[in-house]
Amino acid sequence: MNVTIVDYNSGNISSVINSFTEVAKGTVNLEVTSDLNKIKSSDKVVLPGQGSFKSCIDALNSINGLTDILNEFVINKKKPLFGICVGLQMFADVGYEETETKGLGWIPGKVSKIDNKNGEYKLPHIGWNQINIVKDSKIFKDVENNSHMYFVHSYEFIPEDKDVISATTDYSSKVVCSVEKDNILGTQFHPEKSDKIGLKIIKNFINI
């Protein structure tokens, strides 16, 4: 089985690569690439994202044909894709970080700044926080509710259809921290920085 981590120059993804390499060793063929043919022929794709919504969308769009290949992979072929942090946020129709920016439009919704209650809550939301699993999800197999995951973000994905939400975390409000819609999965937290439970989530994705 071929699993591809999309490397589109969106910041440092070494911890993502290291974690997936650790979980995948001896079982799957892991590629880190922006090569369109390799992405197209993959069985599963990982879409990381660091920095702002706009910078990640711009970086995706700067590689000619990449968004088309991802659309075909996800929408037409319905193969599993896992978005991490801004990788998840880009599923939305639109994001409002820096400026209004069109997203990939895979899951209707928007990405807005977390309401910090007039400074009561610090932004970015950094560090360990508990997740509340709200529906069965393929990536939460054998993961206990209220497990702690590692977060770094100031913006949150607000999907129109609440049924796609698989987990939330409490930070000023119930912030969406995981979604699943058919073959499209994503986490706002960083599984690659969330110790053994994070590795379990990565393994669950690889095992889908």
mmCIF file with all atom_site columns, C-alpha atoms in Angstrom:
data_model
loop_
_atom_site.group_PDB
_atom_site.id
_atom_site.type_symbol
_atom_site.label_atom_id
_atom_site.label_alt_id
_atom_site.label_comp_id
_atom_site.label_asym_id
_atom_site.label_entity_id
_atom_site.label_seq_id
_atom_site.pdbx_PDB_ins_code
_atom_site.Cartn_x
_atom_site.Cartn_y
_atom_site.Cartn_z
_atom_site.occupancy
_atom_site.B_iso_or_equiv
_atom_site.pdbx_formal_charge
_atom_site.auth_seq_id
_atom_site.auth_comp_id
_atom_site.auth_asym_id
_atom_site.auth_atom_id
_atom_site.pdbx_PDB_model_num
ATOM 1   C CA . MET A 1 1   ? 0.000   0.000  0.000   1.00 0.00 ? 1   MET A CA 1
ATOM 2   C CA . ASN A 1 2   ? 1.251   3.478  -0.890  1.00 0.00 ? 2   ASN A CA 1
ATOM 3   C CA . VAL A 1 3   ? 0.724   6.396  1.497   1.00 0.00 ? 3   VAL A CA 1
ATOM 4   C CA . THR A 1 4   ? 1.834   9.841  0.334   1.00 0.00 ? 4   THR A CA 1
ATOM 5   C CA . ILE A 1 5   ? 2.506   12.911 2.478   1.00 0.00 ? 5   ILE A CA 1
ATOM 6   C CA . VAL A 1 6   ? 2.026   15.946 0.256   1.00 0.00 ? 6   VAL A CA 1
ATOM 7   C CA . ASP A 1 7   ? 5.053   18.227 0.520   1.00 0.00 ? 7   ASP A CA 1
ATOM 8   C CA . TYR A 1 8   ? 3.992   21.598 -0.904  1.00 0.00 ? 8   TYR A CA 1
ATOM 9   C CA . ASN A 1 9   ? 6.429   23.865 1.009   1.00 0.00 ? 9   ASN A CA 1
ATOM 10  C CA . SER A 1 10  ? 3.967   24.776 3.765   1.00 0.00 ? 10  SER A CA 1
ATOM 11  C CA . GLY A 1 11  ? 6.462   24.950 6.613   1.00 0.00 ? 11  GLY A CA 1
ATOM 12  C CA . ASN A 1 12  ? 8.333   22.320 8.601   1.00 0.00 ? 12  ASN A CA 1
ATOM 13  C CA . ILE A 1 13  ? 6.646   18.914 8.296   1.00 0.00 ? 13  ILE A CA 1
ATOM 14  C CA . SER A 1 14  ? 9.553   16.842 9.642   1.00 0.00 ? 14  SER A CA 1
ATOM 15  C CA . SER A 1 15  ? 7.623   15.691 12.726  1.00 0.00 ? 15  SER A CA 1
ATOM 16  C CA . VAL A 1 16  ? 4.743   14.528 10.496  1.00 0.00 ? 16  VAL A CA 1
ATOM 17  C CA . ILE A 1 17  ? 7.203   12.608 8.321   1.00 0.00 ? 17  ILE A CA 1
ATOM 18  C CA . ASN A 1 18  ? 8.979   11.081 11.351  1.00 0.00 ? 18  ASN A CA 1
ATOM 19  C CA . SER A 1 19  ? 5.742   9.909  12.997  1.00 0.00 ? 19  SER A CA 1
ATOM 20  C CA . PHE A 1 20  ? 4.305   8.382  9.840   1.00 0.00 ? 20  PHE A CA 1
ATOM 21  C CA . THR A 1 21  ? 7.665   6.742  9.092   1.00 0.00 ? 21  THR A CA 1
ATOM 22  C CA . GLU A 1 22  ? 7.695   5.191  12.573  1.00 0.00 ? 22  GLU A CA 1
ATOM 23  C CA . VAL A 1 23  ? 4.157   3.833  12.233  1.00 0.00 ? 23  VAL A CA 1
ATOM 24  C CA . ALA A 1 24  ? 4.497   2.750  8.599   1.00 0.00 ? 24  ALA A CA 1
ATOM 25  C CA . LYS A 1 25  ? 7.853   0.967  8.757   1.00 0.00 ? 25  LYS A CA 1
ATOM 26  C CA . GLY A 1 26  ? 7.722   -2.511 7.312   1.00 0.00 ? 26  GLY A CA 1
ATOM 27  C CA . THR A 1 27  ? 4.013   -2.306 6.488   1.00 0.00 ? 27  THR A CA 1
ATOM 28  C CA . VAL A 1 28  ? 3.431   0.396  3.884   1.00 0.00 ? 28  VAL A CA 1
ATOM 29  C CA . ASN A 1 29  ? 5.376   2.335  1.302   1.00 0.00 ? 29  ASN A CA 1
ATOM 30  C CA . LEU A 1 30  ? 5.593   5.967  2.477   1.00 0.00 ? 30  LEU A CA 1
ATOM 31  C CA . GLU A 1 31  ? 6.397   8.785  0.054   1.00 0.00 ? 31  GLU A CA 1
ATOM 32  C CA . VAL A 1 32  ? 6.924   12.484 0.772   1.00 0.00 ? 32  VAL A CA 1
ATOM 33  C CA . THR A 1 33  ? 6.442   14.351 -2.478  1.00 0.00 ? 33  THR A CA 1
ATOM 34  C CA . SER A 1 34  ? 4.646   16.948 -4.569  1.00 0.00 ? 34  SER A CA 1
ATOM 35  C CA . ASP A 1 35  ? 4.925   14.719 -7.669  1.00 0.00 ? 35  ASP A CA 1
ATOM 36  C CA . LEU A 1 36  ? 1.434   14.684 -9.189  1.00 0.00 ? 36  LEU A CA 1
ATOM 37  C CA . ASN A 1 37  ? 1.688   11.162 -10.621 1.00 0.00 ? 37  ASN A CA 1
ATOM 38  C CA . LYS A 1 38  ? 2.830   9.696  -7.308  1.00 0.00 ? 38  LYS A CA 1
ATOM 39  C CA . ILE A 1 39  ? -0.006  11.434 -5.449  1.00 0.00 ? 39  ILE A CA 1
ATOM 40  C CA . LYS A 1 40  ? -2.503  10.279 -8.078  1.00 0.00 ? 40  LYS A CA 1
ATOM 41  C CA . SER A 1 41  ? -1.420  6.635  -7.800  1.00 0.00 ? 41  SER A CA 1
ATOM 42  C CA . SER A 1 42  ? -1.383  6.606  -3.973  1.00 0.00 ? 42  SER A CA 1
ATOM 43  C CA . ASP A 1 43  ? -3.826  4.604  -1.889  1.00 0.00 ? 43  ASP A CA 1
ATOM 44  C CA . LYS A 1 44  ? -3.972  7.264  0.821   1.00 0.00 ? 44  LYS A CA 1
ATOM 45  C CA . VAL A 1 45  ? -2.839  10.872 1.103   1.00 0.00 ? 45  VAL A CA 1
ATOM 46  C CA . VAL A 1 46  ? -1.811  12.994 4.093   1.00 0.00 ? 46  VAL A CA 1
ATOM 47  C CA . LEU A 1 47  ? -2.236  16.771 3.766   1.00 0.00 ? 47  LEU A CA 1
ATOM 48  C CA . PRO A 1 48  ? -0.274  18.606 6.474   1.00 0.00 ? 48  PRO A CA 1
ATOM 49  C CA . GLY A 1 49  ? -0.457  22.354 6.966   1.00 0.00 ? 49  GLY A CA 1
ATOM 50  C CA . GLN A 1 50  ? 1.453   24.890 9.022   1.00 0.00 ? 50  GLN A CA 1
ATOM 51  C CA . GLY A 1 51  ? 1.187   28.662 9.022   1.00 0.00 ? 51  GLY A CA 1
ATOM 52  C CA . SER A 1 52  ? -1.833  30.637 7.891   1.00 0.00 ? 52  SER A CA 1
ATOM 53  C CA . PHE A 1 53  ? -4.806  29.420 5.856   1.00 0.00 ? 53  PHE A CA 1
ATOM 54  C CA . LYS A 1 54  ? -3.880  31.828 3.058   1.00 0.00 ? 54  LYS A CA 1
ATOM 55  C CA . SER A 1 55  ? -0.198  30.824 2.950   1.00 0.00 ? 55  SER A CA 1
ATOM 56  C CA . CYS A 1 56  ? -1.110  27.125 2.737   1.00 0.00 ? 56  CYS A CA 1
ATOM 57  C CA . ILE A 1 57  ? -3.711  27.652 -0.003  1.00 0.00 ? 57  ILE A CA 1
ATOM 58  C CA . ASP A 1 58  ? -1.234  29.832 -1.916  1.00 0.00 ? 58  ASP A CA 1
ATOM 59  C CA . ALA A 1 59  ? 1.453   27.147 -1.569  1.00 0.00 ? 59  ALA A CA 1
ATOM 60  C CA . LEU A 1 60  ? -0.938  24.452 -2.864  1.00 0.00 ? 60  LEU A CA 1
ATOM 61  C CA . ASN A 1 61  ? -1.962  26.638 -5.796  1.00 0.00 ? 61  ASN A CA 1
ATOM 62  C CA . SER A 1 62  ? 1.663   27.447 -6.648  1.00 0.00 ? 62  SER A CA 1
ATOM 63  C CA . ILE A 1 63  ? 2.222   23.825 -7.716  1.00 0.00 ? 63  ILE A CA 1
ATOM 64  C CA . ASN A 1 64  ? 0.540   23.589 -11.097 1.00 0.00 ? 64  ASN A CA 1
ATOM 65  C CA . GLY A 1 65  ? -2.183  20.924 -11.162 1.00 0.00 ? 65  GLY A CA 1
ATOM 66  C CA . LEU A 1 66  ? -1.900  19.914 -7.485  1.00 0.00 ? 66  LEU A CA 1
ATOM 67  C CA . THR A 1 67  ? -5.381  21.000 -6.386  1.00 0.00 ? 67  THR A CA 1
ATOM 68  C CA . ASP A 1 68  ? -6.880  19.286 -9.448  1.00 0.00 ? 68  ASP A CA 1
ATOM 69  C CA . ILE A 1 69  ? -5.118  16.028 -8.560  1.00 0.00 ? 69  ILE A CA 1
ATOM 70  C CA . LEU A 1 70  ? -6.270  16.299 -4.920  1.00 0.00 ? 70  LEU A CA 1
ATOM 71  C CA . ASN A 1 71  ? -9.854  17.002 -6.024  1.00 0.00 ? 71  ASN A CA 1
ATOM 72  C CA . GLU A 1 72  ? -9.799  13.958 -8.280  1.00 0.00 ? 72  GLU A CA 1
ATOM 73  C CA . PHE A 1 73  ? -8.302  11.812 -5.495  1.00 0.00 ? 73  PHE A CA 1
ATOM 74  C CA . VAL A 1 74  ? -10.844 12.881 -2.876  1.00 0.00 ? 74  VAL A CA 1
ATOM 75  C CA . ILE A 1 75  ? -14.044 13.687 -4.782  1.00 0.00 ? 75  ILE A CA 1
ATOM 76  C CA . ASN A 1 76  ? -13.937 11.390 -7.821  1.00 0.00 ? 76  ASN A CA 1
ATOM 77  C CA . LYS A 1 77  ? -11.904 8.400  -6.630  1.00 0.00 ? 77  LYS A CA 1
ATOM 78  C CA . LYS A 1 78  ? -13.052 8.752  -3.012  1.00 0.00 ? 78  LYS A CA 1
ATOM 79  C CA . LYS A 1 79  ? -9.722  7.583  -1.592  1.00 0.00 ? 79  LYS A CA 1
ATOM 80  C CA . PRO A 1 80  ? -8.847  8.336  2.054   1.00 0.00 ? 80  PRO A CA 1
ATOM 81  C CA . LEU A 1 81  ? -7.218  11.689 2.778   1.00 0.00 ? 81  LEU A CA 1
ATOM 82  C CA . PHE A 1 82  ? -6.091  12.889 6.209   1.00 0.00 ? 82  PHE A CA 1
ATOM 83  C CA . GLY A 1 83  ? -5.669  16.626 6.842   1.00 0.00 ? 83  GLY A CA 1
ATOM 84  C CA . ILE A 1 84  ? -3.629  17.874 9.811   1.00 0.00 ? 84  ILE A CA 1
ATOM 85  C CA . CYS A 1 85  ? -4.046  21.346 11.372  1.00 0.00 ? 85  CYS A CA 1
ATOM 86  C CA . VAL A 1 86  ? -4.331  23.800 8.449   1.00 0.00 ? 86  VAL A CA 1
ATOM 87  C CA . GLY A 1 87  ? -4.582  20.690 6.260   1.00 0.00 ? 87  GLY A CA 1
ATOM 88  C CA . LEU A 1 88  ? -7.981  20.137 7.885   1.00 0.00 ? 88  LEU A CA 1
ATOM 89  C CA . GLN A 1 89  ? -8.968  23.801 7.710   1.00 0.00 ? 89  GLN A CA 1
ATOM 90  C CA . MET A 1 90  ? -8.420  23.854 3.952   1.00 0.00 ? 90  MET A CA 1
ATOM 91  C CA . PHE A 1 91  ? -11.346 21.409 3.542   1.00 0.00 ? 91  PHE A CA 1
ATOM 92  C CA . ALA A 1 92  ? -13.587 24.488 4.057   1.00 0.00 ? 92  ALA A CA 1
ATOM 93  C CA . ASP A 1 93  ? -15.162 26.741 1.428   1.00 0.00 ? 93  ASP A CA 1
ATOM 94  C CA . VAL A 1 94  ? -13.487 29.859 2.763   1.00 0.00 ? 94  VAL A CA 1
ATOM 95  C CA . GLY A 1 95  ? -11.008 31.047 5.385   1.00 0.00 ? 95  GLY A CA 1
ATOM 96  C CA . TYR A 1 96  ? -10.681 34.481 6.990   1.00 0.00 ? 96  TYR A CA 1
ATOM 97  C CA . GLU A 1 97  ? -7.055  34.453 8.175   1.00 0.00 ? 97  GLU A CA 1
ATOM 98  C CA . GLU A 1 98  ? -5.110  37.451 6.796   1.00 0.00 ? 98  GLU A CA 1
ATOM 99  C CA . THR A 1 99  ? -7.731  37.965 4.097   1.00 0.00 ? 99  THR A CA 1
ATOM 100 C CA . GLU A 1 100 ? -10.767 36.137 2.728   1.00 0.00 ? 100 GLU A CA 1
ATOM 101 C CA . THR A 1 101 ? -9.371  33.104 0.884   1.00 0.00 ? 101 THR A CA 1
ATOM 102 C CA . LYS A 1 102 ? -11.166 30.380 -1.042  1.00 0.00 ? 102 LYS A CA 1
ATOM 103 C CA . GLY A 1 103 ? -10.599 26.896 0.376   1.00 0.00 ? 103 GLY A CA 1
ATOM 104 C CA . LEU A 1 104 ? -10.804 23.474 -1.282  1.00 0.00 ? 104 LEU A CA 1
ATOM 105 C CA . GLY A 1 105 ? -14.559 23.274 -0.690  1.00 0.00 ? 105 GLY A CA 1
ATOM 106 C CA . TRP A 1 106 ? -14.658 19.575 0.234   1.00 0.00 ? 106 TRP A CA 1
ATOM 107 C CA . ILE A 1 107 ? -16.710 20.107 3.406   1.00 0.00 ? 107 ILE A CA 1
ATOM 108 C CA . PRO A 1 108 ? -19.004 23.161 3.370   1.00 0.00 ? 108 PRO A CA 1
ATOM 109 C CA . GLY A 1 109 ? -18.052 25.634 6.077   1.00 0.00 ? 109 GLY A CA 1
ATOM 110 C CA . LYS A 1 110 ? -15.690 28.429 7.047   1.00 0.00 ? 110 LYS A CA 1
ATOM 111 C CA . VAL A 1 111 ? -12.498 28.982 9.036   1.00 0.00 ? 111 VAL A CA 1
ATOM 112 C CA . SER A 1 112 ? -12.765 31.853 11.524  1.00 0.00 ? 112 SER A CA 1
ATOM 113 C CA . LYS A 1 113 ? -10.702 33.196 14.394  1.00 0.00 ? 113 LYS A CA 1
ATOM 114 C CA . ILE A 1 114 ? -11.434 31.553 17.732  1.00 0.00 ? 114 ILE A CA 1
ATOM 115 C CA . ASP A 1 115 ? -13.548 33.829 19.923  1.00 0.00 ? 115 ASP A CA 1
ATOM 116 C CA . ASN A 1 116 ? -11.123 34.589 22.764  1.00 0.00 ? 116 ASN A CA 1
ATOM 117 C CA . LYS A 1 117 ? -13.848 36.341 24.818  1.00 0.00 ? 117 LYS A CA 1
ATOM 118 C CA . ASN A 1 118 ? -12.144 39.748 24.694  1.00 0.00 ? 118 ASN A CA 1
ATOM 119 C CA . GLY A 1 119 ? -8.745  38.410 25.684  1.00 0.00 ? 119 GLY A CA 1
ATOM 120 C CA . GLU A 1 120 ? -9.938  35.997 28.356  1.00 0.00 ? 120 GLU A CA 1
ATOM 121 C CA . TYR A 1 121 ? -8.426  33.150 26.335  1.00 0.00 ? 121 TYR A CA 1
ATOM 122 C CA . LYS A 1 122 ? -4.922  33.430 24.888  1.00 0.00 ? 122 LYS A CA 1
ATOM 123 C CA . LEU A 1 123 ? -4.409  32.977 21.180  1.00 0.00 ? 123 LEU A CA 1
ATOM 124 C CA . PRO A 1 124 ? -2.939  30.955 19.696  1.00 0.00 ? 124 PRO A CA 1
ATOM 125 C CA . HIS A 1 125 ? -4.431  28.030 21.613  1.00 0.00 ? 125 HIS A CA 1
ATOM 126 C CA . ILE A 1 126 ? -1.178  26.192 22.376  1.00 0.00 ? 126 ILE A CA 1
ATOM 127 C CA . GLY A 1 127 ? -0.531  23.001 24.296  1.00 0.00 ? 127 GLY A CA 1
ATOM 128 C CA . TRP A 1 128 ? -2.300  19.887 25.506  1.00 0.00 ? 128 TRP A CA 1
ATOM 129 C CA . ASN A 1 129 ? -6.067  19.776 25.707  1.00 0.00 ? 129 ASN A CA 1
ATOM 130 C CA . GLN A 1 130 ? -8.655  17.045 26.075  1.00 0.00 ? 130 GLN A CA 1
ATOM 131 C CA . ILE A 1 131 ? -10.784 15.964 23.139  1.00 0.00 ? 131 ILE A CA 1
ATOM 132 C CA . ASN A 1 132 ? -14.432 15.018 23.385  1.00 0.00 ? 132 ASN A CA 1
ATOM 133 C CA . ILE A 1 133 ? -15.217 12.289 20.850  1.00 0.00 ? 133 ILE A CA 1
ATOM 134 C CA . VAL A 1 134 ? -18.766 12.919 19.636  1.00 0.00 ? 134 VAL A CA 1
ATOM 135 C CA . LYS A 1 135 ? -19.166 10.174 17.031  1.00 0.00 ? 135 LYS A CA 1
ATOM 136 C CA . ASP A 1 136 ? -17.560 6.944  15.920  1.00 0.00 ? 136 ASP A CA 1
ATOM 137 C CA . SER A 1 137 ? -14.637 7.721  13.689  1.00 0.00 ? 137 SER A CA 1
ATOM 138 C CA . LYS A 1 138 ? -12.210 5.394  11.927  1.00 0.00 ? 138 LYS A CA 1
ATOM 139 C CA . ILE A 1 139 ? -9.244  7.315  13.358  1.00 0.00 ? 139 ILE A CA 1
ATOM 140 C CA . PHE A 1 140 ? -10.458 7.028  16.971  1.00 0.00 ? 140 PHE A CA 1
ATOM 141 C CA . LYS A 1 141 ? -10.505 3.222  17.090  1.00 0.00 ? 141 LYS A CA 1
ATOM 142 C CA . ASP A 1 142 ? -9.214  2.205  20.552  1.00 0.00 ? 142 ASP A CA 1
ATOM 143 C CA . VAL A 1 143 ? -8.654  5.877  21.501  1.00 0.00 ? 143 VAL A CA 1
ATOM 144 C CA . GLU A 1 144 ? -10.238 6.797  24.824  1.00 0.00 ? 144 GLU A CA 1
ATOM 145 C CA . ASN A 1 145 ? -12.566 9.767  25.121  1.00 0.00 ? 145 ASN A CA 1
ATOM 146 C CA . ASN A 1 146 ? -11.002 12.767 26.917  1.00 0.00 ? 146 ASN A CA 1
ATOM 147 C CA . SER A 1 147 ? -7.533  11.823 25.664  1.00 0.00 ? 147 SER A CA 1
ATOM 148 C CA . HIS A 1 148 ? -5.091  14.730 25.577  1.00 0.00 ? 148 HIS A CA 1
ATOM 149 C CA . MET A 1 149 ? -3.866  16.017 22.209  1.00 0.00 ? 149 MET A CA 1
ATOM 150 C CA . TYR A 1 150 ? -1.432  18.773 21.261  1.00 0.00 ? 150 TYR A CA 1
ATOM 151 C CA . PHE A 1 151 ? -2.785  21.981 19.688  1.00 0.00 ? 151 PHE A CA 1
ATOM 152 C CA . VAL A 1 152 ? -1.306  25.094 18.070  1.00 0.00 ? 152 VAL A CA 1
ATOM 153 C CA . HIS A 1 153 ? -3.906  27.311 16.363  1.00 0.00 ? 153 HIS A CA 1
ATOM 154 C CA . SER A 1 154 ? -5.814  30.596 16.467  1.00 0.00 ? 154 SER A CA 1
ATOM 155 C CA . TYR A 1 155 ? -8.465  29.721 13.881  1.00 0.00 ? 155 TYR A CA 1
ATOM 156 C CA . GLU A 1 156 ? -11.144 27.038 13.863  1.00 0.00 ? 156 GLU A CA 1
ATOM 157 C CA . PHE A 1 157 ? -13.095 25.188 11.178  1.00 0.00 ? 157 PHE A CA 1
ATOM 158 C CA . ILE A 1 158 ? -16.860 25.689 11.511  1.00 0.00 ? 158 ILE A CA 1
ATOM 159 C CA . PRO A 1 159 ? -18.635 23.162 9.251   1.00 0.00 ? 159 PRO A CA 1
ATOM 160 C CA . GLU A 1 160 ? -22.197 23.792 8.097   1.00 0.00 ? 160 GLU A CA 1
ATOM 161 C CA . ASP A 1 161 ? -23.157 20.163 8.702   1.00 0.00 ? 161 ASP A CA 1
ATOM 162 C CA . LYS A 1 162 ? -22.502 19.344 12.350  1.00 0.00 ? 162 LYS A CA 1
ATOM 163 C CA . ASP A 1 163 ? -22.734 15.611 11.559  1.00 0.00 ? 163 ASP A CA 1
ATOM 164 C CA . VAL A 1 164 ? -19.200 15.686 10.107  1.00 0.00 ? 164 VAL A CA 1
ATOM 165 C CA . ILE A 1 165 ? -17.747 16.648 13.519  1.00 0.00 ? 165 ILE A CA 1
ATOM 166 C CA . SER A 1 166 ? -16.078 13.667 15.194  1.00 0.00 ? 166 SER A CA 1
ATOM 167 C CA . ALA A 1 167 ? -14.467 15.472 18.155  1.00 0.00 ? 167 ALA A CA 1
ATOM 168 C CA . THR A 1 168 ? -14.393 18.847 19.883  1.00 0.00 ? 168 THR A CA 1
ATOM 169 C CA . THR A 1 169 ? -12.180 20.466 22.493  1.00 0.00 ? 169 THR A CA 1
ATOM 170 C CA . ASP A 1 170 ? -13.155 23.066 25.073  1.00 0.00 ? 170 ASP A CA 1
ATOM 171 C CA . TYR A 1 171 ? -11.361 26.377 24.591  1.00 0.00 ? 171 TYR A CA 1
ATOM 172 C CA . SER A 1 172 ? -13.595 29.423 25.015  1.00 0.00 ? 172 SER A CA 1
ATOM 173 C CA . SER A 1 173 ? -16.277 27.310 23.321  1.00 0.00 ? 173 SER A CA 1
ATOM 174 C CA . LYS A 1 174 ? -16.585 23.836 21.822  1.00 0.00 ? 174 LYS A CA 1
ATOM 175 C CA . VAL A 1 175 ? -13.926 24.074 19.125  1.00 0.00 ? 175 VAL A CA 1
ATOM 176 C CA . VAL A 1 176 ? -14.108 21.497 16.322  1.00 0.00 ? 176 VAL A CA 1
ATOM 177 C CA . CYS A 1 177 ? -10.923 19.433 16.473  1.00 0.00 ? 177 CYS A CA 1
ATOM 178 C CA . SER A 1 178 ? -11.710 16.461 14.237  1.00 0.00 ? 178 SER A CA 1
ATOM 179 C CA . VAL A 1 179 ? -13.973 15.809 11.253  1.00 0.00 ? 179 VAL A CA 1
ATOM 180 C CA . GLU A 1 180 ? -14.893 12.787 9.176   1.00 0.00 ? 180 GLU A CA 1
ATOM 181 C CA . LYS A 1 181 ? -16.968 12.838 6.007   1.00 0.00 ? 181 LYS A CA 1
ATOM 182 C CA . ASP A 1 182 ? -16.805 9.541  4.131   1.00 0.00 ? 182 ASP A CA 1
ATOM 183 C CA . ASN A 1 183 ? -13.185 9.296  2.895   1.00 0.00 ? 183 ASN A CA 1
ATOM 184 C CA . ILE A 1 184 ? -12.197 12.779 4.147   1.00 0.00 ? 184 ILE A CA 1
ATOM 185 C CA . LEU A 1 185 ? -10.698 12.880 7.643   1.00 0.00 ? 185 LEU A CA 1
ATOM 186 C CA . GLY A 1 186 ? -8.855  15.559 9.540   1.00 0.00 ? 186 GLY A CA 1
ATOM 187 C CA . THR A 1 187 ? -7.664  16.765 12.931  1.00 0.00 ? 187 THR A CA 1
ATOM 188 C CA . GLN A 1 188 ? -7.047  20.299 14.154  1.00 0.00 ? 188 GLN A CA 1
ATOM 189 C CA . PHE A 1 189 ? -4.643  18.926 16.758  1.00 0.00 ? 189 PHE A CA 1
ATOM 190 C CA . HIS A 1 190 ? -1.257  17.502 15.808  1.00 0.00 ? 190 HIS A CA 1
ATOM 191 C CA . PRO A 1 191 ? -1.252  13.696 16.150  1.00 0.00 ? 191 PRO A CA 1
ATOM 192 C CA . GLU A 1 192 ? 2.443   13.698 15.259  1.00 0.00 ? 192 GLU A CA 1
ATOM 193 C CA . LYS A 1 193 ? 3.099   15.740 18.418  1.00 0.00 ? 193 LYS A CA 1
ATOM 194 C CA . SER A 1 194 ? 0.599   13.902 20.641  1.00 0.00 ? 194 SER A CA 1
ATOM 195 C CA . ASP A 1 195 ? 2.760   11.052 21.925  1.00 0.00 ? 195 ASP A CA 1
ATOM 196 C CA . LYS A 1 196 ? 1.532   7.434  21.801  1.00 0.00 ? 196 LYS A CA 1
ATOM 197 C CA . ILE A 1 197 ? -2.138  8.287  21.339  1.00 0.00 ? 197 ILE A CA 1
ATOM 198 C CA . GLY A 1 198 ? -1.249  10.461 18.362  1.00 0.00 ? 198 GLY A CA 1
ATOM 199 C CA . LEU A 1 199 ? 0.705   7.576  16.841  1.00 0.00 ? 199 LEU A CA 1
ATOM 200 C CA . LYS A 1 200 ? -2.371  5.383  17.408  1.00 0.00 ? 200 LYS A CA 1
ATOM 201 C CA . ILE A 1 201 ? -4.462  7.835  15.370  1.00 0.00 ? 201 ILE A CA 1
ATOM 202 C CA . ILE A 1 202 ? -1.872  7.780  12.581  1.00 0.00 ? 202 ILE A CA 1
ATOM 203 C CA . LYS A 1 203 ? -1.894  3.978  12.663  1.00 0.00 ? 203 LYS A CA 1
ATOM 204 C CA . ASN A 1 204 ? -5.695  3.954  12.482  1.00 0.00 ? 204 ASN A CA 1
ATOM 205 C CA . PHE A 1 205 ? -5.576  6.107  9.356   1.00 0.00 ? 205 PHE A CA 1
ATOM 206 C CA . ILE A 1 206 ? -2.993  3.853  7.729   1.00 0.00 ? 206 ILE A CA 1
ATOM 207 C CA . ASN A 1 207 ? -5.144  0.824  8.599   1.00 0.00 ? 207 ASN A CA 1
ATOM 208 C CA . ILE A 1 208 ? -8.376  2.177  7.033   1.00 0.00 ? 208 ILE A CA 1
#
